[in-house]
Amino acid sequence: MKITKLKYRVIGLVVLLALLALIVYDQITLHSGLEEYRIDVVTEDFSVQNINLAAAPHAVYLAGGWFLELTGGDTTVDNVILNGAIDGVEVIDLASTSKPFIVSDVMPIEGGGVIEDLRLTGRSVLHMNISYTAGGISKQFSEDIRLHDKIKPNSEVTTGGYKIYELRRR
């Protein structure tokens, strides 16, 4: 009988230690640092500027305020389609069938959003595919952007038990 009680105590202790380790791991990942990535993509005729991704442990936020900017001499750019994916998850999806540069050389994109269940690592790559028409000619552009190279530096300050992240310019 003593062996059975000892066995149950050992199993209980192992389960308790496993639960404790899980709680500690969960708290560490919950309070891990915020990473911000700033990305610019340049095609032959226009650029996509100021794409900002903020990565939390279990989600990624695409901030609004990025924009398309005409860089080439051809102002007849239209039918712009932007697709960006990380680990097979679509992060950027924009289709403009009108002429985005008819009013100005800059087309702002206000929308952003949260992409749930996407975890970025040091190996994450943004696969950017762009198709558009310039001067009546269809063009394709693709680029694989390693996010580790696009980390925006930040500093961390702890005040009153809260972490405050100060984002610094690149």
Coordinates of C-alpha atoms in Angstrom, one line a residue:
M1 CA 0.0 0.0 0.0
K2 CA 2.9 2.4 0.7
I3 CA 4.1 1.9 -2.9
T4 CA 0.7 2.9 -4.3
K5 CA 0.5 6.1 -2.1
L6 CA 4.1 7.0 -3.1
K7 CA 3.2 6.4 -6.8
Y8 CA 0.2 8.7 -6.5
R9 CA 2.2 11.4 -4.8
V10 CA 4.9 11.3 -7.5
I11 CA 2.3 11.5 -10.2
G12 CA 0.6 14.4 -8.4
L13 CA 3.9 16.2 -8.0
V14 CA 4.8 15.7 -11.7
V15 CA 1.3 17.0 -12.8
L16 CA 1.7 20.0 -10.4
L17 CA 5.2 20.8 -11.8
A18 CA 3.9 20.5 -15.3
L19 CA 1.0 22.9 -14.6
L20 CA 3.3 25.4 -12.9
A21 CA 5.7 25.3 -15.9
L22 CA 2.8 25.9 -18.3
I23 CA 1.6 28.9 -16.3
V24 CA 5.1 30.4 -16.2
Y25 CA 5.6 29.8 -19.9
D26 CA 2.2 31.4 -20.7
Q27 CA 3.0 34.4 -18.6
I28 CA 6.4 34.9 -20.3
T29 CA 4.8 34.7 -23.8
L30 CA 1.9 36.9 -22.7
H31 CA 4.3 39.6 -21.6
S32 CA 6.9 39.2 -24.3
G33 CA 8.0 42.3 -26.1
L34 CA 6.2 44.0 -28.9
E35 CA 8.0 44.0 -32.3
E36 CA 7.2 46.5 -35.0
Y37 CA 8.2 46.1 -38.6
R38 CA 8.3 48.9 -41.1
I39 CA 8.3 47.9 -44.8
D40 CA 8.6 49.8 -48.1
V41 CA 8.2 48.1 -51.4
V42 CA 9.4 49.7 -54.6
T43 CA 8.3 48.7 -58.1
E44 CA 9.3 50.2 -61.4
D45 CA 6.4 52.7 -61.5
F46 CA 5.3 53.3 -57.9
S47 CA 6.2 52.4 -54.3
V48 CA 4.2 51.1 -51.4
Q49 CA 5.4 53.1 -48.4
N50 CA 5.1 52.9 -44.6
I51 CA 3.6 49.4 -44.2
N52 CA 3.7 48.9 -40.4
L53 CA 3.1 45.5 -38.7
A54 CA 3.0 45.3 -35.0
A55 CA 3.5 41.7 -33.7
A56 CA 2.2 40.5 -30.4
P57 CA 2.6 36.9 -29.2
H58 CA -0.5 35.6 -30.9
A59 CA -1.6 38.2 -33.4
V60 CA -0.3 40.8 -35.9
Y61 CA -1.7 44.2 -36.4
L62 CA -1.5 45.9 -39.8
A63 CA -1.6 49.6 -39.1
G64 CA -3.5 52.0 -41.4
G65 CA -1.7 55.0 -42.8
W66 CA 0.4 53.3 -45.5
F67 CA 0.3 54.6 -49.0
L68 CA 1.1 54.2 -52.7
E69 CA 3.3 56.8 -54.2
L70 CA 3.9 57.3 -57.9
T71 CA 7.7 57.2 -58.5
G72 CA 7.9 56.6 -62.3
G73 CA 7.1 59.1 -65.0
D74 CA 4.0 57.2 -66.1
T75 CA 0.8 58.6 -64.5
T76 CA -1.5 56.0 -66.1
V77 CA -0.9 53.4 -63.5
D78 CA -4.2 51.5 -62.8
N79 CA -5.6 48.1 -61.9
V80 CA -3.3 47.8 -58.9
I81 CA -3.6 44.5 -57.0
L82 CA -1.4 44.0 -53.9
N83 CA -1.2 40.6 -52.1
G84 CA 1.1 40.0 -49.1
A85 CA 1.2 36.8 -47.2
I86 CA 3.2 35.5 -44.2
D87 CA 3.3 31.8 -43.6
G88 CA 0.4 31.3 -45.9
V89 CA -1.7 33.9 -44.1
E90 CA -2.9 36.8 -46.1
V91 CA -1.8 40.1 -44.4
I92 CA -2.2 42.6 -47.2
D93 CA -5.0 42.4 -49.8
L94 CA -5.8 45.5 -51.9
A95 CA -7.3 45.8 -55.3
S96 CA -7.8 49.2 -57.0
T97 CA -9.5 48.9 -60.4
S98 CA -9.6 52.7 -60.7
K99 CA -6.6 55.0 -61.4
P100 CA -5.1 55.5 -58.0
F101 CA -2.9 58.5 -59.0
I102 CA -5.5 60.5 -60.9
V103 CA -5.9 63.1 -58.1
S104 CA -2.4 63.0 -56.6
D105 CA 0.9 61.2 -56.8
V106 CA 0.0 59.6 -53.4
M107 CA -2.9 57.3 -52.6
P108 CA -3.4 56.8 -48.9
I109 CA -4.7 53.5 -47.4
E110 CA -6.5 54.1 -44.2
G111 CA -7.6 50.6 -43.4
G112 CA -5.7 48.3 -41.1
G113 CA -6.7 45.3 -39.0
V114 CA -5.7 42.5 -36.7
I115 CA -4.6 39.1 -38.1
E116 CA -5.4 36.5 -35.4
D117 CA -3.3 33.4 -34.8
L118 CA -0.3 34.6 -36.7
R119 CA 3.0 34.4 -34.9
L120 CA 6.1 36.1 -36.4
T121 CA 9.6 34.7 -35.8
G122 CA 13.1 35.6 -36.9
R123 CA 12.5 33.5 -40.0
S124 CA 9.2 35.0 -41.1
V125 CA 9.0 36.3 -44.7
L126 CA 6.4 38.6 -46.3
H127 CA 5.7 37.3 -49.8
M128 CA 4.6 40.4 -51.6
N129 CA 3.0 40.1 -55.1
I130 CA 1.9 43.1 -57.1
S131 CA 0.2 43.3 -60.4
Y132 CA -0.7 46.5 -62.2
T133 CA -1.1 48.2 -65.5
A134 CA 1.1 51.1 -66.6
G135 CA 0.8 52.8 -70.0
G136 CA -1.5 50.0 -71.0
I137 CA 1.1 47.3 -70.3
S138 CA 0.4 44.7 -67.6
K139 CA 3.3 44.3 -65.1
Q140 CA 4.0 41.9 -62.3
F141 CA 6.3 42.4 -59.3
S142 CA 7.1 40.1 -56.5
E143 CA 9.5 40.3 -53.6
D144 CA 10.2 38.1 -50.5
I145 CA 10.9 40.4 -47.6
R146 CA 12.6 38.9 -44.6
L147 CA 10.9 40.6 -41.6
H148 CA 13.9 40.3 -39.3
D149 CA 15.7 42.9 -41.5
K150 CA 12.7 45.3 -41.1
I151 CA 12.4 45.5 -37.3
K152 CA 11.8 49.0 -36.2
P153 CA 13.9 49.8 -33.1
N154 CA 12.1 50.5 -29.9
S155 CA 13.0 51.1 -26.3
E156 CA 11.1 49.8 -23.2
V157 CA 10.4 51.6 -20.0
T158 CA 8.6 50.2 -17.0
T159 CA 6.4 52.7 -15.1
G160 CA 4.0 51.8 -12.4
G161 CA 4.0 48.1 -13.3
Y162 CA 3.2 48.7 -16.9
K163 CA 5.6 48.4 -19.9
I164 CA 5.7 51.4 -22.1
Y165 CA 7.2 51.0 -25.6
E166 CA 8.7 54.1 -27.2
L167 CA 9.0 53.6 -31.0
R168 CA 12.1 55.3 -32.4
R169 CA 12.5 56.5 -36.0
R170 CA 14.4 54.3 -38.4

